[in-house]
Short mmCIF file of N, CA and C in Angstrom, two decimals:
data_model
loop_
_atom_site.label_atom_id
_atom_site.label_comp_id
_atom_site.label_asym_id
_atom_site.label_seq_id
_atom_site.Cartn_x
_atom_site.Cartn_y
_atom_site.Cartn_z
N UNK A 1 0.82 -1.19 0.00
CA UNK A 1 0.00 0.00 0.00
C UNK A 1 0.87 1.26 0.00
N UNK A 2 1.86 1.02 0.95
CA UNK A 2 2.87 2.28 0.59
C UNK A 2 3.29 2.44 -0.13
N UNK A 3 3.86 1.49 -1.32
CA UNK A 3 4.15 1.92 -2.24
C UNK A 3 3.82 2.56 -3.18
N UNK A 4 2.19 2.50 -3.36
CA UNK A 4 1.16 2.71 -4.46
C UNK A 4 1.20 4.15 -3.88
N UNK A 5 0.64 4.65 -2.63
CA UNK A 5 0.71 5.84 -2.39
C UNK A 5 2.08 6.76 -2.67
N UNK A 6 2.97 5.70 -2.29
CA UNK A 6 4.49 6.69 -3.37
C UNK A 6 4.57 6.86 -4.39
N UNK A 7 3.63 6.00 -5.54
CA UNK A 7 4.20 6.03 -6.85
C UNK A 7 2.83 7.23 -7.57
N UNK A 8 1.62 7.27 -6.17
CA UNK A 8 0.68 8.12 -6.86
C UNK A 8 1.12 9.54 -6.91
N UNK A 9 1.61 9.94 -5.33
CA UNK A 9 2.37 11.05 -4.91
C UNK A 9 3.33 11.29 -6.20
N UNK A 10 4.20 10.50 -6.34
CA UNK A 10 5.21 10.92 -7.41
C UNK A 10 4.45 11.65 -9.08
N UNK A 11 3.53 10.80 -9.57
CA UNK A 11 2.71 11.17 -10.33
C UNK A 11 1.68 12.25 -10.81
N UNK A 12 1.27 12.55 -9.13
CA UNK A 12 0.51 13.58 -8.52
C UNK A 12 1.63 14.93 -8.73
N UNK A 13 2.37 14.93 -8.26
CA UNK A 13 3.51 15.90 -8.38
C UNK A 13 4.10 16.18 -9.48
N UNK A 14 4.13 15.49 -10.85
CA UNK A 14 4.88 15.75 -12.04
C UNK A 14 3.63 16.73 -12.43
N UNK A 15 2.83 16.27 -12.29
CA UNK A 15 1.60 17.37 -12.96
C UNK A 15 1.24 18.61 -12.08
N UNK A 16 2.11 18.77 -11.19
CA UNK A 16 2.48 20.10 -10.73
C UNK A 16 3.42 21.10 -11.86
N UNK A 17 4.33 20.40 -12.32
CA UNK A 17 5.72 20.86 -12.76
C UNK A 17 5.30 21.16 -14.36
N UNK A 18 3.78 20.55 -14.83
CA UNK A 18 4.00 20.00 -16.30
C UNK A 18 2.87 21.44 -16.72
N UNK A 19 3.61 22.64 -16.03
CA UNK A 19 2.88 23.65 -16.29
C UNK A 19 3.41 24.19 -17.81
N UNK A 20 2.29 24.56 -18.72
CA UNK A 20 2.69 25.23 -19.82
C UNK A 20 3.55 26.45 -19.79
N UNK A 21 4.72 26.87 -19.80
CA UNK A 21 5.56 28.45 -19.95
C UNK A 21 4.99 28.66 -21.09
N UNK A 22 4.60 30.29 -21.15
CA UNK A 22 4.20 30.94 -22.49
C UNK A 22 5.23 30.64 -23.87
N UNK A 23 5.01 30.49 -24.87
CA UNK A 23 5.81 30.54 -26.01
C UNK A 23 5.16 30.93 -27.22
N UNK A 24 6.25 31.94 -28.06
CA UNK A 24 6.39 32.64 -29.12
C UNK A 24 6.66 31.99 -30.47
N UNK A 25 5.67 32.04 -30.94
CA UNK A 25 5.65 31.12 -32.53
C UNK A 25 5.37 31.74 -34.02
N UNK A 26 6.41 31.75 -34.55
CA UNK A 26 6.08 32.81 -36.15
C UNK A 26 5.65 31.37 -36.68
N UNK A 27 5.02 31.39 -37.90
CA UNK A 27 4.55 30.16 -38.82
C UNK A 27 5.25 30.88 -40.34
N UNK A 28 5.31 30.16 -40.61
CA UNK A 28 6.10 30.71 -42.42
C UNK A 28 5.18 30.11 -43.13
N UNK A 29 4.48 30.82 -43.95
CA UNK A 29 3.97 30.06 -45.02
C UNK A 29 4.22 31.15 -46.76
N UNK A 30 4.44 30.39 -47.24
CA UNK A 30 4.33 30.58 -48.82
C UNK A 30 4.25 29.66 -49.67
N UNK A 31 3.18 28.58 -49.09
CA UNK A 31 2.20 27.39 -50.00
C UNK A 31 1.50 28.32 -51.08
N UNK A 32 1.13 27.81 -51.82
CA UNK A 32 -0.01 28.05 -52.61
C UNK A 32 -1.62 26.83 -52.55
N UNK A 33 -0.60 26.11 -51.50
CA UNK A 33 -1.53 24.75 -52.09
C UNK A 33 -2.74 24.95 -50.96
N UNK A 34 -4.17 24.56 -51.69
CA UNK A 34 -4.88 24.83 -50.60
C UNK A 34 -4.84 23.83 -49.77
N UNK A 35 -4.59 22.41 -49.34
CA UNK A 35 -4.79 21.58 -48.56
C UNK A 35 -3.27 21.96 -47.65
N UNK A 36 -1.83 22.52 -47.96
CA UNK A 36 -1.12 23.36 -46.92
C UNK A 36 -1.72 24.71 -46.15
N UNK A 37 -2.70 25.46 -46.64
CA UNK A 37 -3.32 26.60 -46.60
C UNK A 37 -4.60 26.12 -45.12
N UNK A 38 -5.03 25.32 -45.85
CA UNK A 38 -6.10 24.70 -44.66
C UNK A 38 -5.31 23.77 -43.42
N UNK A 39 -4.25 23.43 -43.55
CA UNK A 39 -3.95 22.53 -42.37
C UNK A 39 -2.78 23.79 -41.65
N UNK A 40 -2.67 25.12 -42.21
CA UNK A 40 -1.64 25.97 -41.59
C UNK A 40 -2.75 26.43 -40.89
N UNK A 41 -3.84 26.82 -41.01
CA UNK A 41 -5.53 27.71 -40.12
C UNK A 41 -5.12 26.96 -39.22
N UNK A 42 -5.58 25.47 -39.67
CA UNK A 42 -5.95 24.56 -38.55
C UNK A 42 -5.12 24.31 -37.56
N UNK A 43 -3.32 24.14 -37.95
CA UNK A 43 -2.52 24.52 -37.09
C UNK A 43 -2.34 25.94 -35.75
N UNK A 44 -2.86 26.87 -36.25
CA UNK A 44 -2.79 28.21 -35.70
C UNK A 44 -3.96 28.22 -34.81
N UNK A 45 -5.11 27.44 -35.36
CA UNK A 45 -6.54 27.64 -34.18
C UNK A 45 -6.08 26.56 -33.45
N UNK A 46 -5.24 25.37 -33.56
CA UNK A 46 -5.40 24.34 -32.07
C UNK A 46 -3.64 24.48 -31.80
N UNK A 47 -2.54 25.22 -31.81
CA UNK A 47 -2.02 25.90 -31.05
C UNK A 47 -2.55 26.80 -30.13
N UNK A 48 -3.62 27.85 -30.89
CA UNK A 48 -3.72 29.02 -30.30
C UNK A 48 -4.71 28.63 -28.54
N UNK A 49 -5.51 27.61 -28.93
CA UNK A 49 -5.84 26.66 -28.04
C UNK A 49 -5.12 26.19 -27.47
N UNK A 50 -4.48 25.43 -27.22
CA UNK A 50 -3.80 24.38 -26.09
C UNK A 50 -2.75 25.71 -25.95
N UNK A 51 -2.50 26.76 -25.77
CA UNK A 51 -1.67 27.38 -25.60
C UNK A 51 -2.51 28.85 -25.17
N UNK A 52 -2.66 29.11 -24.59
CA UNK A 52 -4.01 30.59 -24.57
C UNK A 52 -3.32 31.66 -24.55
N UNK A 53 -1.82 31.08 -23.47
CA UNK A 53 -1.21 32.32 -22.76
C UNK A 53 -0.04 32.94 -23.53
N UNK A 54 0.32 31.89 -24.67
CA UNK A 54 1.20 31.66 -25.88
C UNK A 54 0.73 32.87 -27.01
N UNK A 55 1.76 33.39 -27.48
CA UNK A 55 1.58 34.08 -29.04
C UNK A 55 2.18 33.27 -30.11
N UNK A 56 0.89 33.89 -31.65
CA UNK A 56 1.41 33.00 -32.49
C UNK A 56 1.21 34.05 -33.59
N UNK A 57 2.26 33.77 -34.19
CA UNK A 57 1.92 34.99 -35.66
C UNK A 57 2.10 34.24 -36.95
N UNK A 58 1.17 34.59 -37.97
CA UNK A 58 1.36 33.69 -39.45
C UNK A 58 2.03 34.51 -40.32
N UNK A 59 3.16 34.55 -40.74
CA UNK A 59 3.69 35.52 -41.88
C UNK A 59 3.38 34.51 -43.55
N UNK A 60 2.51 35.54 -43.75
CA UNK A 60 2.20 34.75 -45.55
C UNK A 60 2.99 36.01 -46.55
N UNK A 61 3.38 34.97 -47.78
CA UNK A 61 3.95 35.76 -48.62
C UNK A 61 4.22 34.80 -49.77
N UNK A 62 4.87 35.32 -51.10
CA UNK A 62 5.22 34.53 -52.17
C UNK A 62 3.90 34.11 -52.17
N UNK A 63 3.59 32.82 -52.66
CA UNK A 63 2.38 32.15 -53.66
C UNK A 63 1.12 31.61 -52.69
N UNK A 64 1.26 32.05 -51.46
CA UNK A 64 0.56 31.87 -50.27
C UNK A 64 -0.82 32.86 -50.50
N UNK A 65 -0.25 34.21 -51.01
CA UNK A 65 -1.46 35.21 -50.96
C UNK A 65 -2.85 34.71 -50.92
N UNK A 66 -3.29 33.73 -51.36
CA UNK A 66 -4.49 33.41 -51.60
C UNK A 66 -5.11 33.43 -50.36
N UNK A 67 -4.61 32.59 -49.19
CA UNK A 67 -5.14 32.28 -48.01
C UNK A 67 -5.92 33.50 -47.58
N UNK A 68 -4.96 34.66 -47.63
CA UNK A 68 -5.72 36.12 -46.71
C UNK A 68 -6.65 36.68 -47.70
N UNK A 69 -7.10 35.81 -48.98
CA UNK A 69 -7.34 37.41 -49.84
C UNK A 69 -8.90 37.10 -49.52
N UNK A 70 -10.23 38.03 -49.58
CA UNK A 70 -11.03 38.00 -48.76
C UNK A 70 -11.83 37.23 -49.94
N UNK A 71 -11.78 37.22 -51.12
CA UNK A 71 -12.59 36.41 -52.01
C UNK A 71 -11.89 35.17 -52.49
N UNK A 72 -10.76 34.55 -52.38
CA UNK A 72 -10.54 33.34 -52.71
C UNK A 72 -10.15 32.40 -51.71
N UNK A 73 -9.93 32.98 -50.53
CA UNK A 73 -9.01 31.79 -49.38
C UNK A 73 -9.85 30.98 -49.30
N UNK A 74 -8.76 29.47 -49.18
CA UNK A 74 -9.75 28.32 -49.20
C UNK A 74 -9.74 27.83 -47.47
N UNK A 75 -8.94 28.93 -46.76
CA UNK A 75 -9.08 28.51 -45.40
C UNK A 75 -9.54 29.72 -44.67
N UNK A 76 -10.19 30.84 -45.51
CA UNK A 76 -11.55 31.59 -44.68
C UNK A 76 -12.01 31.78 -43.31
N UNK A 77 -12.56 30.31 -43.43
CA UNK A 77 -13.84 30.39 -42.54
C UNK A 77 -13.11 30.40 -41.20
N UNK A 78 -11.65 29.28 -41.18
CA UNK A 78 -10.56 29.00 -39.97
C UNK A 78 -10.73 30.47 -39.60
N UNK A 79 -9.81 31.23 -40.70
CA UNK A 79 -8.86 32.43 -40.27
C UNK A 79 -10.22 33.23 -40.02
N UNK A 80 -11.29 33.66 -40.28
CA UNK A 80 -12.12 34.46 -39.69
C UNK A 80 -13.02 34.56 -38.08
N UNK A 81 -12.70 32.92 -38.06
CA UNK A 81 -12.75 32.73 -36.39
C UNK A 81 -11.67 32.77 -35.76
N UNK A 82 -10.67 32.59 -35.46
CA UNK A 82 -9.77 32.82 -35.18
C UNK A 82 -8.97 34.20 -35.00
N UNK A 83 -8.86 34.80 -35.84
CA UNK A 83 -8.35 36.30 -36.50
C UNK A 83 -8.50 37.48 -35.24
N UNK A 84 -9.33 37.40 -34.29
CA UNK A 84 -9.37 38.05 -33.38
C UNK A 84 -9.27 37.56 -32.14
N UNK A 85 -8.47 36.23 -31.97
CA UNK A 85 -8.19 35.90 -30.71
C UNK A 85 -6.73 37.11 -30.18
N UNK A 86 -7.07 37.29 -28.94
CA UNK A 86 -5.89 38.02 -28.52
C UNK A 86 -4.37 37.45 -29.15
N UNK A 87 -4.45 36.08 -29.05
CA UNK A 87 -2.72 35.67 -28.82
C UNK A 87 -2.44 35.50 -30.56
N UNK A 88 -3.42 35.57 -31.24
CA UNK A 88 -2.75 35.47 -33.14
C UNK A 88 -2.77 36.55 -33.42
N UNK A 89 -1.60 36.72 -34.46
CA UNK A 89 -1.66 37.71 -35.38
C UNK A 89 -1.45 36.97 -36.65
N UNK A 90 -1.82 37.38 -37.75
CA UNK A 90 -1.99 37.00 -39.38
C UNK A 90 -1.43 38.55 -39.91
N UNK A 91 -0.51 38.04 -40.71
CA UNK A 91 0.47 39.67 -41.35
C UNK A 91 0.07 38.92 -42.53
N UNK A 92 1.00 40.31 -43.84
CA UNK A 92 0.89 39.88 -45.43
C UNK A 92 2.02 40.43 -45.78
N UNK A 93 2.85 40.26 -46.35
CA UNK A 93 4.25 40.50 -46.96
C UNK A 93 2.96 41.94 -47.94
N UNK A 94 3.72 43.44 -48.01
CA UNK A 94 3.13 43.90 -48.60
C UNK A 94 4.05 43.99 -49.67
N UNK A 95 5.38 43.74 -50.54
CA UNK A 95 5.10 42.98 -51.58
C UNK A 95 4.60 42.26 -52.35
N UNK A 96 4.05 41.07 -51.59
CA UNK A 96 3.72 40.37 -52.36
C UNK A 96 2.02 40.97 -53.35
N UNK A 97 1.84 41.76 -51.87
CA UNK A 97 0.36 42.40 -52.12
C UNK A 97 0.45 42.75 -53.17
N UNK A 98 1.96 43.89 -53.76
CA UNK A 98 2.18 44.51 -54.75
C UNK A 98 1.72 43.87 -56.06
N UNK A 99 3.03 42.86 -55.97
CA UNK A 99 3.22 41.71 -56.94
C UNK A 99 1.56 41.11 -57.55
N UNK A 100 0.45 41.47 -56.68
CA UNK A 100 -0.62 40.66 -56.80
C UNK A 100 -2.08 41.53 -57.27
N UNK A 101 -0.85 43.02 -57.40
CA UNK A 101 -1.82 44.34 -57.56
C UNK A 101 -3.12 43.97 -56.27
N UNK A 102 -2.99 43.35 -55.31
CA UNK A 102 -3.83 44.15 -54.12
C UNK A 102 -3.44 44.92 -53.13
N UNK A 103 -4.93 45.15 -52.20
CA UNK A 103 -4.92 46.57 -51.54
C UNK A 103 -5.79 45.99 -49.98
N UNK A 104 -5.34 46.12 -49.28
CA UNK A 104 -6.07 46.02 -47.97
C UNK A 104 -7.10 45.74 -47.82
N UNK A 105 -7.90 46.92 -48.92
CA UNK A 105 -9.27 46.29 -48.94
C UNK A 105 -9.74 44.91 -49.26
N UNK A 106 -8.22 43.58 -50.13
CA UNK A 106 -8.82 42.51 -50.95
C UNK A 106 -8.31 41.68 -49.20
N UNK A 107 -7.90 42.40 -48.40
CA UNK A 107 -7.84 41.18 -47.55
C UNK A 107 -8.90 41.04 -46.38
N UNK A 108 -8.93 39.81 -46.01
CA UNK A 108 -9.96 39.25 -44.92
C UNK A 108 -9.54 39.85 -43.74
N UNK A 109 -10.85 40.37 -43.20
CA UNK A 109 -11.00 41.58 -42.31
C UNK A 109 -10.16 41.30 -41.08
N UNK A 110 -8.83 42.08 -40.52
CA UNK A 110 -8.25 41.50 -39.68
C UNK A 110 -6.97 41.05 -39.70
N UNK A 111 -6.82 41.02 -41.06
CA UNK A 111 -5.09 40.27 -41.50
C UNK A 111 -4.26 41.79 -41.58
N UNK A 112 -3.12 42.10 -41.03
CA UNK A 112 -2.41 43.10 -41.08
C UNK A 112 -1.25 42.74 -42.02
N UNK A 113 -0.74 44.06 -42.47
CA UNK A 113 0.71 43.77 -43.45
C UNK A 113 1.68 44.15 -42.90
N UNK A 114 2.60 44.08 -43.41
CA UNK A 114 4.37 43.96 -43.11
C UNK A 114 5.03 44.66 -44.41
N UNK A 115 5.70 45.39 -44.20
CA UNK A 115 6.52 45.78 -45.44
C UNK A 115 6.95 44.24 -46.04
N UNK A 116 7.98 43.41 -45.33
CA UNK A 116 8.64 42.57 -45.67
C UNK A 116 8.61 41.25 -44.78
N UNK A 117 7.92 40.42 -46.12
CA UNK A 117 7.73 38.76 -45.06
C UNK A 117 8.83 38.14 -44.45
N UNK A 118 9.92 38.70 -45.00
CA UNK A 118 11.05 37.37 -44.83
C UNK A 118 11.48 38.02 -43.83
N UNK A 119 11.36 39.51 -44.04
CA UNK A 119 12.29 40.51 -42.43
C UNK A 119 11.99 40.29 -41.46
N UNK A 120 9.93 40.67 -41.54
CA UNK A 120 9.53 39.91 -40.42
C UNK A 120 9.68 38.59 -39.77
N UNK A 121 9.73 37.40 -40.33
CA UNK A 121 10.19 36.12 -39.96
C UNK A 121 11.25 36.40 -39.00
N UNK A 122 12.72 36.88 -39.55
CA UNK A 122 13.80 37.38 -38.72
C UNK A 122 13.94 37.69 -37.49
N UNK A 123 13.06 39.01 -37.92
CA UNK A 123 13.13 39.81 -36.66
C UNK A 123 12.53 39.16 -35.57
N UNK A 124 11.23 38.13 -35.74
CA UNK A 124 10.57 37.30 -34.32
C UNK A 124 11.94 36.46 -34.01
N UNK A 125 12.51 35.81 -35.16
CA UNK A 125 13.79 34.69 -34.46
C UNK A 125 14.26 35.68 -33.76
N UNK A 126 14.71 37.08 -34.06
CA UNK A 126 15.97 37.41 -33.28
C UNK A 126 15.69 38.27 -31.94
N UNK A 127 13.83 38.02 -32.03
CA UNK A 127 13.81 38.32 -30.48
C UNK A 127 13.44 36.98 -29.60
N UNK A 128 13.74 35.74 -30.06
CA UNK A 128 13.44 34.63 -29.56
C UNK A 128 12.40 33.88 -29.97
N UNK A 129 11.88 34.20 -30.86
CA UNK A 129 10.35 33.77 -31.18
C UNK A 129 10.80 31.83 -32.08
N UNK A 130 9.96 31.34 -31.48
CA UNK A 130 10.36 29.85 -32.40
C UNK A 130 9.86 30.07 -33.84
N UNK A 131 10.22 28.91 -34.74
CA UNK A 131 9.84 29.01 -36.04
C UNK A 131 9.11 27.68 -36.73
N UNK A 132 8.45 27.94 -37.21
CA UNK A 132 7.80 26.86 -38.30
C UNK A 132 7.00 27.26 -39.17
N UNK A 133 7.95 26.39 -40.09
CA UNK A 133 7.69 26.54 -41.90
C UNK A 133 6.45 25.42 -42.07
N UNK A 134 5.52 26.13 -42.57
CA UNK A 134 4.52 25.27 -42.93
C UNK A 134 4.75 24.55 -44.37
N UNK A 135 4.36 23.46 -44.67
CA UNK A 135 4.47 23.24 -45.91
C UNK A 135 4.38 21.70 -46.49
N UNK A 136 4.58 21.32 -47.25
CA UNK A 136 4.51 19.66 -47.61
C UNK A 136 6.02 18.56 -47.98
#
């Protein structure tokens, strides 16, 4: 019997320790593909979940544009629930915007721009922020 009560205690106690620390997450995407496009949403809404206290930012750019643009993204409906949780942010390389002749107005209500996707990426590494490249 004592033992069981030692080995519950011990058990009981790791899930003291197995507290989440906040963490900082850029996502890279420049898929075009919609089934990378839909599993990067889906990534960002069940991080942004199991993580509440956590920030997460999506930098899209290159052949990605589609996702944010407010009439073609095939992952929409994700990013429009999501899009106003405190801990996400969704940016747009405003090059690429260039490159794509759009304008703020073509994006889904909520997505902010960046002069530069790739700078931004950077600059989260080089204040500590983790990284992941979405993609296939």
């Amino acid at each position: 019997m004592r033992n069981i009560i030692i080995i519950a205690f011990f058990f009981l106690s790791l899930n003291l320790f197995s507290q989440k620390e906040p963490i900082k997450v850029v996502f890279d995407l420049t898929s075009g593909s919609p089934d990378v496009q839909r599993s990067t949403a889906r990534h960002l809404r069940l991080m942004s979940e199991s993580y509440p206290t956590s920030e997460f930012e999506l930098v899209v750019y290159s052949s990605a544009y589609s996702m944010v643009d407010i009439n073609s993204s095939v992952a929409g409906e994700t990013l429009r629930e999501i899009i106003n949780n405190d801990n996400i942010s969704i940016v747009v390389c405003q090059n690429t915007m260039k490159r794509n002749k759009k304008t703020e107005k073509d994006l889904i209500p909520g997505v902010g721009t960046v002069p530069d996707g790739i700078y931004e990426i950077i600059s989260k590494q080089k204040q500590g922020w983790g990284y992941i490249k979405e993609g296939k």
